[in-house]
Amino acid sequence: MSARTVAGHRIEVSHPDKPFFEGVTKSDVVDYYERIADRLLPHVAGRPLVLRRFPDGIGGQGFFQKNVPASTPEWIDRVEIATQDGGTTTYPVITDAAGLVHVAVQGAIELHTLLAAAQEPARPVEVVFDLDPADEDLGPVRRTAARLRDVLQDVGVEPRVKSSGSRGLHVVVAVADRDVDFDATKQFARSVARVVAREGGVTLEQRKSARRGDLFLDVLRNAPVNHAVAPYSLRALPGAPVAVPLDWDEALSSRFAPQRVTIGSVFRRLGQRADPWDRRATPVRDLGAAIRRADELAGAQ
């Protein structure tokens, strides 16, 4: 057992030498989340979190956790959100480095955010397109990302891109239209995805058996309690890869690999180049107009 004080809170770290990845201990993961806090917090602070926990490391049993356990300290914020079955889920809301360290101590390797702020959980603040390839060939990922960027720009939207840290890319659109709900962002995502899929090699089919080897352009995350991995979260995969913001040239390069940046290289990367997401995203302020333009493009093809 060891202990550390973070943001005024004393946090005990049990079994710090337990292997979480090959060559990476629990203490290393806790250190990572404390050290990356300045980069990670702008993407998760004030957002309901879903944790993917592996208390015995990635070689053990993992699970997604939404409800805050009873043992969670009082200084961790919470938000209660209604579920479709009439119940509620109480999500953690992290506000500082101490919160990140606490969840890491609990074995949270991956941090996922809902697509809304805790204060207004029914109003989405972003749209996420997940590019999931059928195999290890990343050519379809690059081609689809380029096509998706072009379509989004054509409808008047400036997208950003990040590595998923797993198999592909996430293309993200910030939303500042206060009149929209998740039905509207889902409609927008589907309208854009239909335009992209018209060129072939891309499917919107959720069933793997029906994809026929095409890249899956997943827009299903755009729903009230669905979630996406946060920028700078670790992924529970060999090598401890990190989901990192990219610029478009990097994302579309033949050298791109979604697991290229790891716990061992991410800080060197940050020391060598500016974070592509340091510049504030240009949000969509009239989603209705963007939907109409996407529908026009779909009808014209």
mmCIF file of C-alpha atoms in Angstrom:
data_model
loop_
_atom_site.group_PDB
_atom_site.id
_atom_site.type_symbol
_atom_site.label_atom_id
_atom_site.label_comp_id
_atom_site.label_asym_id
_atom_site.label_seq_id
_atom_site.Cartn_x
_atom_site.Cartn_y
_atom_site.Cartn_z
ATOM 1 C CA MET A 1 0.000 0.000 0.000
ATOM 2 C CA SER A 2 1.216 3.476 -0.861
ATOM 3 C CA ALA A 3 -0.417 6.883 -0.681
ATOM 4 C CA ARG A 4 -0.215 10.212 -2.450
ATOM 5 C CA THR A 5 -1.756 13.639 -1.966
ATOM 6 C CA VAL A 6 -3.365 15.113 -5.084
ATOM 7 C CA ALA A 7 -5.272 18.419 -5.183
ATOM 8 C CA GLY A 8 -5.525 18.355 -1.396
ATOM 9 C CA HIS A 9 -6.874 14.796 -1.167
ATOM 10 C CA ARG A 10 -4.938 11.881 0.310
ATOM 11 C CA ILE A 11 -5.459 8.817 -1.904
ATOM 12 C CA GLU A 12 -4.250 5.346 -0.972
ATOM 13 C CA VAL A 13 -2.971 3.098 -3.761
ATOM 14 C CA SER A 14 -3.345 -0.575 -2.957
ATOM 15 C CA HIS A 15 -1.114 -3.141 -4.715
ATOM 16 C CA PRO A 16 0.846 -0.492 -6.666
ATOM 17 C CA ASP A 17 3.126 -3.121 -8.257
ATOM 18 C CA LYS A 18 0.278 -5.173 -9.731
ATOM 19 C CA PRO A 19 0.798 -5.620 -13.505
ATOM 20 C CA PHE A 20 -1.883 -3.783 -15.501
ATOM 21 C CA PHE A 21 -0.215 -4.199 -18.905
ATOM 22 C CA GLU A 22 2.955 -6.032 -19.841
ATOM 23 C CA GLY A 23 5.691 -3.926 -18.290
ATOM 24 C CA VAL A 24 3.197 -1.384 -16.882
ATOM 25 C CA THR A 25 2.047 -1.526 -13.271
ATOM 26 C CA LYS A 26 -0.992 -0.137 -11.522
ATOM 27 C CA SER A 27 1.222 2.603 -10.089
ATOM 28 C CA ASP A 28 2.326 3.503 -13.643
ATOM 29 C CA VAL A 29 -1.310 3.892 -14.712
ATOM 30 C CA VAL A 30 -2.082 6.053 -11.672
ATOM 31 C CA ASP A 31 1.017 8.148 -12.420
ATOM 32 C CA TYR A 32 -0.132 8.532 -16.027
ATOM 33 C CA TYR A 33 -3.558 9.878 -15.130
ATOM 34 C CA GLU A 34 -2.097 12.297 -12.598
ATOM 35 C CA ARG A 35 0.502 13.552 -15.069
ATOM 36 C CA ILE A 36 -1.870 13.834 -18.061
ATOM 37 C CA ALA A 37 -4.535 15.655 -16.042
ATOM 38 C CA ASP A 38 -3.911 19.087 -17.593
ATOM 39 C CA ARG A 39 -4.509 17.631 -21.069
ATOM 40 C CA LEU A 40 -7.323 15.251 -20.189
ATOM 41 C CA LEU A 41 -9.465 17.345 -17.868
ATOM 42 C CA PRO A 42 -10.671 19.850 -20.509
ATOM 43 C CA HIS A 43 -12.284 16.895 -22.307
ATOM 44 C CA VAL A 44 -13.918 15.217 -19.294
ATOM 45 C CA ALA A 45 -14.511 17.874 -16.637
ATOM 46 C CA GLY A 46 -18.204 18.415 -16.075
ATOM 47 C CA ARG A 47 -19.164 15.409 -18.208
ATOM 48 C CA PRO A 48 -20.815 12.213 -16.897
ATOM 49 C CA LEU A 49 -18.220 9.447 -17.035
ATOM 50 C CA VAL A 50 -18.433 5.759 -17.843
ATOM 51 C CA LEU A 51 -15.412 3.868 -16.553
ATOM 52 C CA ARG A 52 -14.003 0.706 -18.073
ATOM 53 C CA ARG A 53 -12.397 -0.973 -15.090
ATOM 54 C CA PHE A 54 -9.845 -3.772 -14.967
ATOM 55 C CA PRO A 55 -9.021 -4.199 -11.258
ATOM 56 C CA ASP A 56 -6.546 -6.994 -12.069
ATOM 57 C CA GLY A 57 -5.148 -5.433 -15.237
ATOM 58 C CA ILE A 58 -6.081 -6.151 -18.836
ATOM 59 C CA GLY A 59 -5.362 -9.855 -18.350
ATOM 60 C CA GLY A 60 -8.237 -10.041 -15.874
ATOM 61 C CA GLN A 61 -11.964 -9.482 -16.063
ATOM 62 C CA GLY A 62 -13.022 -6.023 -17.227
ATOM 63 C CA PHE A 63 -16.373 -4.275 -17.066
ATOM 64 C CA PHE A 64 -18.048 -0.954 -17.780
ATOM 65 C CA GLN A 65 -19.179 0.944 -14.698
ATOM 66 C CA LYS A 66 -21.769 3.708 -14.802
ATOM 67 C CA ASN A 67 -23.231 3.889 -11.296
ATOM 68 C CA VAL A 68 -21.019 5.417 -8.623
ATOM 69 C CA PRO A 69 -20.121 2.778 -5.991
ATOM 70 C CA ALA A 70 -21.117 3.455 -2.397
ATOM 71 C CA SER A 71 -17.433 3.564 -1.423
ATOM 72 C CA THR A 72 -16.755 6.591 -3.655
ATOM 73 C CA PRO A 73 -15.544 9.556 -1.577
ATOM 74 C CA GLU A 74 -17.900 12.486 -1.139
ATOM 75 C CA TRP A 75 -15.541 14.888 -2.913
ATOM 76 C CA ILE A 76 -16.214 13.124 -6.222
ATOM 77 C CA ASP A 77 -19.123 14.903 -7.933
ATOM 78 C CA ARG A 78 -22.119 12.970 -9.228
ATOM 79 C CA VAL A 79 -25.056 13.441 -11.562
ATOM 80 C CA GLU A 80 -28.245 11.383 -11.607
ATOM 81 C CA ILE A 81 -29.708 10.772 -15.065
ATOM 82 C CA ALA A 82 -33.024 9.092 -15.872
ATOM 83 C CA THR A 83 -32.984 5.814 -17.784
ATOM 84 C CA GLN A 84 -35.511 4.621 -20.353
ATOM 85 C CA ASP A 85 -36.928 2.019 -17.957
ATOM 86 C CA GLY A 86 -37.969 4.671 -15.459
ATOM 87 C CA GLY A 87 -34.961 4.312 -13.177
ATOM 88 C CA THR A 88 -31.858 6.433 -12.803
ATOM 89 C CA THR A 89 -28.106 6.064 -13.122
ATOM 90 C CA THR A 90 -25.721 8.079 -10.966
ATOM 91 C CA TYR A 91 -22.567 8.866 -12.926
ATOM 92 C CA PRO A 92 -19.274 10.196 -11.561
ATOM 93 C CA VAL A 93 -18.244 13.666 -12.708
ATOM 94 C CA ILE A 94 -14.510 14.352 -12.491
ATOM 95 C CA THR A 95 -13.364 17.924 -11.883
ATOM 96 C CA ASP A 96 -9.671 17.664 -10.967
ATOM 97 C CA ALA A 97 -6.550 15.507 -10.996
ATOM 98 C CA ALA A 98 -7.539 13.906 -7.690
ATOM 99 C CA GLY A 99 -10.663 12.496 -9.325
ATOM 100 C CA LEU A 100 -8.594 11.028 -12.148
ATOM 101 C CA VAL A 101 -6.196 9.437 -9.669
ATOM 102 C CA HIS A 102 -9.067 8.035 -7.612
ATOM 103 C CA VAL A 103 -10.700 6.250 -10.549
ATOM 104 C CA ALA A 104 -7.302 4.980 -11.737
ATOM 105 C CA VAL A 105 -6.717 3.481 -8.296
ATOM 106 C CA GLN A 106 -10.037 1.667 -8.742
ATOM 107 C CA GLY A 107 -8.666 0.060 -11.908
ATOM 108 C CA ALA A 108 -10.311 2.413 -14.408
ATOM 109 C CA ILE A 109 -8.070 2.068 -17.449
ATOM 110 C CA GLU A 110 -10.478 3.656 -19.942
ATOM 111 C CA LEU A 111 -12.458 6.865 -19.405
ATOM 112 C CA HIS A 112 -15.511 7.399 -21.595
ATOM 113 C CA THR A 113 -17.757 10.473 -21.588
ATOM 114 C CA LEU A 114 -21.427 10.854 -22.355
ATOM 115 C CA LEU A 115 -21.953 13.304 -25.215
ATOM 116 C CA ALA A 116 -23.552 15.966 -23.000
ATOM 117 C CA ALA A 117 -22.605 18.003 -19.969
ATOM 118 C CA ALA A 118 -23.711 16.870 -16.521
ATOM 119 C CA GLN A 119 -25.698 20.089 -16.017
ATOM 120 C CA GLU A 120 -27.773 19.509 -19.179
ATOM 121 C CA PRO A 121 -27.672 15.774 -19.932
ATOM 122 C CA ALA A 122 -30.439 15.996 -22.556
ATOM 123 C CA ARG A 123 -28.550 18.528 -24.689
ATOM 124 C CA PRO A 124 -25.676 17.068 -26.728
ATOM 125 C CA VAL A 125 -22.465 19.053 -26.990
ATOM 126 C CA GLU A 126 -20.861 16.975 -29.730
ATOM 127 C CA VAL A 127 -21.483 14.484 -32.517
ATOM 128 C CA VAL A 128 -19.151 11.494 -32.866
ATOM 129 C CA PHE A 129 -18.509 9.419 -35.989
ATOM 130 C CA ASP A 130 -16.593 6.200 -35.243
ATOM 131 C CA LEU A 131 -14.684 4.682 -38.187
ATOM 132 C CA ASP A 132 -14.368 0.963 -37.474
ATOM 133 C CA PRO A 133 -12.460 -1.005 -40.156
ATOM 134 C CA ALA A 134 -13.281 -4.586 -41.082
ATOM 135 C CA ASP A 135 -9.646 -5.713 -40.743
ATOM 136 C CA GLU A 136 -6.117 -4.403 -40.194
ATOM 137 C CA ASP A 137 -6.062 -2.527 -43.531
ATOM 138 C CA LEU A 138 -6.183 1.172 -42.639
ATOM 139 C CA GLY A 139 -6.629 2.360 -46.224
ATOM 140 C CA PRO A 140 -10.443 2.375 -45.894
ATOM 141 C CA VAL A 141 -10.146 4.339 -42.639
ATOM 142 C CA ARG A 142 -8.104 7.086 -44.308
ATOM 143 C CA ARG A 143 -10.322 7.243 -47.388
ATOM 144 C CA THR A 144 -13.520 7.351 -45.354
ATOM 145 C CA ALA A 145 -12.117 9.962 -42.958
ATOM 146 C CA ALA A 146 -11.166 12.202 -45.888
ATOM 147 C CA ARG A 147 -14.598 11.779 -47.456
ATOM 148 C CA LEU A 148 -16.334 12.433 -44.128
ATOM 149 C CA ARG A 149 -14.286 15.585 -43.553
ATOM 150 C CA ASP A 150 -15.195 16.864 -47.026
ATOM 151 C CA VAL A 151 -18.914 16.193 -46.537
ATOM 152 C CA LEU A 152 -18.932 17.850 -43.122
ATOM 153 C CA GLN A 153 -17.163 20.912 -44.477
ATOM 154 C CA ASP A 154 -19.642 20.988 -47.355
ATOM 155 C CA VAL A 155 -22.531 21.224 -44.886
ATOM 156 C CA GLY A 156 -20.775 24.061 -43.070
ATOM 157 C CA VAL A 157 -19.155 22.139 -40.218
ATOM 158 C CA GLU A 158 -15.499 22.047 -39.093
ATOM 159 C CA PRO A 159 -14.730 18.548 -37.762
ATOM 160 C CA ARG A 160 -11.829 17.447 -35.582
ATOM 161 C CA VAL A 161 -10.247 14.002 -35.579
ATOM 162 C CA LYS A 162 -8.628 11.764 -33.006
ATOM 163 C CA SER A 163 -7.198 8.286 -32.857
ATOM 164 C CA SER A 164 -9.516 5.885 -31.087
ATOM 165 C CA GLY A 165 -6.443 4.227 -29.601
ATOM 166 C CA SER A 166 -7.946 0.964 -30.779
ATOM 167 C CA ARG A 167 -8.837 0.192 -34.425
ATOM 168 C CA GLY A 168 -9.652 3.423 -36.199
ATOM 169 C CA LEU A 169 -10.537 7.090 -35.937
ATOM 170 C CA HIS A 170 -13.179 9.226 -34.281
ATOM 171 C CA VAL A 171 -14.350 12.311 -36.153
ATOM 172 C CA VAL A 172 -15.924 14.800 -33.740
ATOM 173 C CA VAL A 173 -18.150 17.823 -34.317
ATOM 174 C CA ALA A 174 -18.740 20.312 -31.501
ATOM 175 C CA VAL A 175 -22.334 21.497 -31.072
ATOM 176 C CA ALA A 176 -23.387 24.827 -29.534
ATOM 177 C CA ASP A 177 -26.970 24.910 -30.798
ATOM 178 C CA ARG A 178 -28.951 25.083 -27.573
ATOM 179 C CA ASP A 179 -32.203 24.140 -29.297
ATOM 180 C CA VAL A 180 -31.107 20.639 -30.316
ATOM 181 C CA ASP A 181 -31.588 17.304 -28.621
ATOM 182 C CA PHE A 182 -30.186 13.842 -29.279
ATOM 183 C CA ASP A 183 -32.845 13.138 -31.881
ATOM 184 C CA ALA A 184 -31.462 16.058 -33.893
ATOM 185 C CA THR A 185 -27.798 15.064 -33.555
ATOM 186 C CA LYS A 186 -28.658 11.484 -34.446
ATOM 187 C CA GLN A 187 -30.523 12.701 -37.529
ATOM 188 C CA PHE A 188 -27.556 14.873 -38.487
ATOM 189 C CA ALA A 189 -25.077 12.011 -38.052
ATOM 190 C CA ARG A 190 -27.218 9.637 -40.094
ATOM 191 C CA SER A 191 -27.763 12.173 -42.874
ATOM 192 C CA VAL A 192 -24.026 12.822 -43.200
ATOM 193 C CA ALA A 193 -23.207 9.110 -42.972
ATOM 194 C CA ARG A 194 -25.638 8.303 -45.800
ATOM 195 C CA VAL A 195 -23.827 10.755 -48.055
ATOM 196 C CA VAL A 196 -20.445 9.230 -47.187
ATOM 197 C CA ALA A 197 -21.705 5.661 -47.675
ATOM 198 C CA ARG A 198 -22.964 6.379 -51.196
ATOM 199 C CA GLU A 199 -19.420 6.044 -52.579
ATOM 200 C CA GLY A 200 -19.171 2.413 -51.482
ATOM 201 C CA GLY A 201 -16.840 0.531 -49.176
ATOM 202 C CA VAL A 202 -18.709 1.922 -46.165
ATOM 203 C CA THR A 203 -21.658 0.433 -44.322
ATOM 204 C CA LEU A 204 -24.049 1.761 -41.698
ATOM 205 C CA GLU A 205 -25.164 -1.779 -40.854
ATOM 206 C CA GLN A 206 -24.918 -2.536 -37.152
ATOM 207 C CA ARG A 207 -24.860 -6.336 -37.601
ATOM 208 C CA LYS A 208 -21.333 -7.558 -38.304
ATOM 209 C CA SER A 209 -22.674 -10.428 -40.407
ATOM 210 C CA ALA A 210 -24.240 -7.922 -42.820
ATOM 211 C CA ARG A 211 -21.210 -5.649 -43.310
ATOM 212 C CA ARG A 212 -19.626 -7.756 -46.086
ATOM 213 C CA GLY A 213 -16.130 -6.561 -45.285
ATOM 214 C CA ASP A 214 -16.951 -2.862 -45.509
ATOM 215 C CA LEU A 215 -15.832 -0.237 -43.008
ATOM 216 C CA PHE A 216 -18.522 0.401 -40.381
ATOM 217 C CA LEU A 217 -19.307 4.099 -40.022
ATOM 218 C CA ASP A 218 -20.798 4.013 -36.544
ATOM 219 C CA VAL A 219 -23.142 6.858 -35.581
ATOM 220 C CA LEU A 220 -24.874 4.922 -32.809
ATOM 221 C CA ARG A 221 -22.965 6.720 -30.061
ATOM 222 C CA ASN A 222 -25.143 9.778 -30.646
ATOM 223 C CA ALA A 223 -27.798 8.857 -28.096
ATOM 224 C CA PRO A 224 -28.536 10.120 -24.558
ATOM 225 C CA VAL A 225 -26.620 7.557 -22.473
ATOM 226 C CA ASN A 226 -24.138 6.276 -25.045
ATOM 227 C CA HIS A 227 -20.523 7.272 -24.719
ATOM 228 C CA ALA A 228 -17.160 7.631 -26.457
ATOM 229 C CA VAL A 229 -13.608 7.244 -25.207
ATOM 230 C CA ALA A 230 -12.101 10.528 -24.053
ATOM 231 C CA PRO A 231 -9.025 12.110 -25.646
ATOM 232 C CA TYR A 232 -5.905 10.991 -23.746
ATOM 233 C CA SER A 233 -7.635 8.009 -22.182
ATOM 234 C CA LEU A 234 -5.652 4.798 -22.149
ATOM 235 C CA ARG A 235 -7.135 1.827 -23.996
ATOM 236 C CA ALA A 236 -7.241 -1.653 -22.467
ATOM 237 C CA LEU A 237 -5.084 -3.221 -25.168
ATOM 238 C CA PRO A 238 -1.541 -4.618 -25.260
ATOM 239 C CA GLY A 239 1.032 -1.855 -25.256
ATOM 240 C CA ALA A 240 -1.233 0.591 -23.371
ATOM 241 C CA PRO A 241 -2.192 2.745 -26.391
ATOM 242 C CA VAL A 242 -3.684 6.207 -25.921
ATOM 243 C CA ALA A 243 -6.574 7.874 -27.769
ATOM 244 C CA VAL A 244 -4.944 11.090 -28.972
ATOM 245 C CA PRO A 245 -6.080 14.211 -30.843
ATOM 246 C CA LEU A 246 -4.653 14.359 -34.367
ATOM 247 C CA ASP A 247 -4.383 16.965 -37.062
ATOM 248 C CA TRP A 248 -5.887 15.987 -40.402
ATOM 249 C CA ASP A 249 -2.570 15.557 -42.199
ATOM 250 C CA GLU A 250 -1.471 13.051 -39.573
ATOM 251 C CA ALA A 251 -4.785 11.197 -39.573
ATOM 252 C CA LEU A 252 -4.751 10.801 -43.357
ATOM 253 C CA SER A 253 -1.073 9.842 -43.603
ATOM 254 C CA SER A 254 -0.087 6.329 -44.663
ATOM 255 C CA ARG A 255 2.050 6.273 -41.502
ATOM 256 C CA PHE A 256 -1.037 6.620 -39.307
ATOM 257 C CA ALA A 257 -1.679 3.781 -36.854
ATOM 258 C CA PRO A 258 -4.420 4.080 -34.223
ATOM 259 C CA GLN A 259 -2.325 2.391 -31.504
ATOM 260 C CA ARG A 260 0.907 4.183 -32.338
ATOM 261 C CA VAL A 261 0.877 6.535 -29.343
ATOM 262 C CA THR A 262 1.215 4.734 -26.023
ATOM 263 C CA ILE A 263 1.683 5.414 -22.341
ATOM 264 C CA GLY A 264 5.416 5.283 -23.043
ATOM 265 C CA SER A 265 5.452 7.827 -25.872
ATOM 266 C CA VAL A 266 2.576 10.257 -25.336
ATOM 267 C CA PHE A 267 4.519 12.753 -23.219
ATOM 268 C CA ARG A 268 7.394 12.787 -25.693
ATOM 269 C CA ARG A 269 4.820 13.517 -28.403
ATOM 270 C CA LEU A 270 3.377 16.388 -26.381
ATOM 271 C CA GLY A 271 6.880 17.785 -25.888
ATOM 272 C CA GLN A 272 7.601 17.718 -29.608
ATOM 273 C CA ARG A 273 4.407 19.124 -31.109
ATOM 274 C CA ALA A 274 1.426 21.264 -30.229
ATOM 275 C CA ASP A 275 -1.778 19.500 -29.315
ATOM 276 C CA PRO A 276 -3.967 19.698 -32.451
ATOM 277 C CA TRP A 277 -7.000 20.288 -30.250
ATOM 278 C CA ASP A 278 -5.504 23.192 -28.305
ATOM 279 C CA ARG A 279 -7.350 25.552 -30.612
ATOM 280 C CA ARG A 280 -10.972 25.798 -29.549
ATOM 281 C CA ALA A 281 -13.315 23.859 -31.825
ATOM 282 C CA THR A 282 -15.657 25.835 -34.047
ATOM 283 C CA PRO A 283 -19.086 24.535 -32.972
ATOM 284 C CA VAL A 284 -22.238 24.091 -35.017
ATOM 285 C CA ARG A 285 -24.737 26.803 -34.072
ATOM 286 C CA ASP A 286 -27.506 25.940 -36.554
ATOM 287 C CA LEU A 287 -27.751 22.161 -36.755
ATOM 288 C CA GLY A 288 -31.030 22.353 -38.652
ATOM 289 C CA ALA A 289 -29.324 24.095 -41.576
ATOM 290 C CA ALA A 290 -26.555 21.480 -41.580
ATOM 291 C CA ILE A 291 -29.138 18.671 -41.644
ATOM 292 C CA ARG A 292 -30.968 20.265 -44.562
ATOM 293 C CA ARG A 293 -27.738 20.623 -46.513
ATOM 294 C CA ALA A 294 -26.769 16.986 -45.819
ATOM 295 C CA ASP A 295 -30.193 15.815 -46.955
ATOM 296 C CA GLU A 296 -29.765 17.848 -50.138
ATOM 297 C CA LEU A 297 -26.429 16.165 -50.826
ATOM 298 C CA ALA A 298 -27.917 12.728 -50.192
ATOM 299 C CA GLY A 299 -30.783 13.444 -52.582
ATOM 300 C CA ALA A 300 -28.479 14.756 -55.280
ATOM 301 C CA GLN A 301 -26.443 11.563 -55.499
#
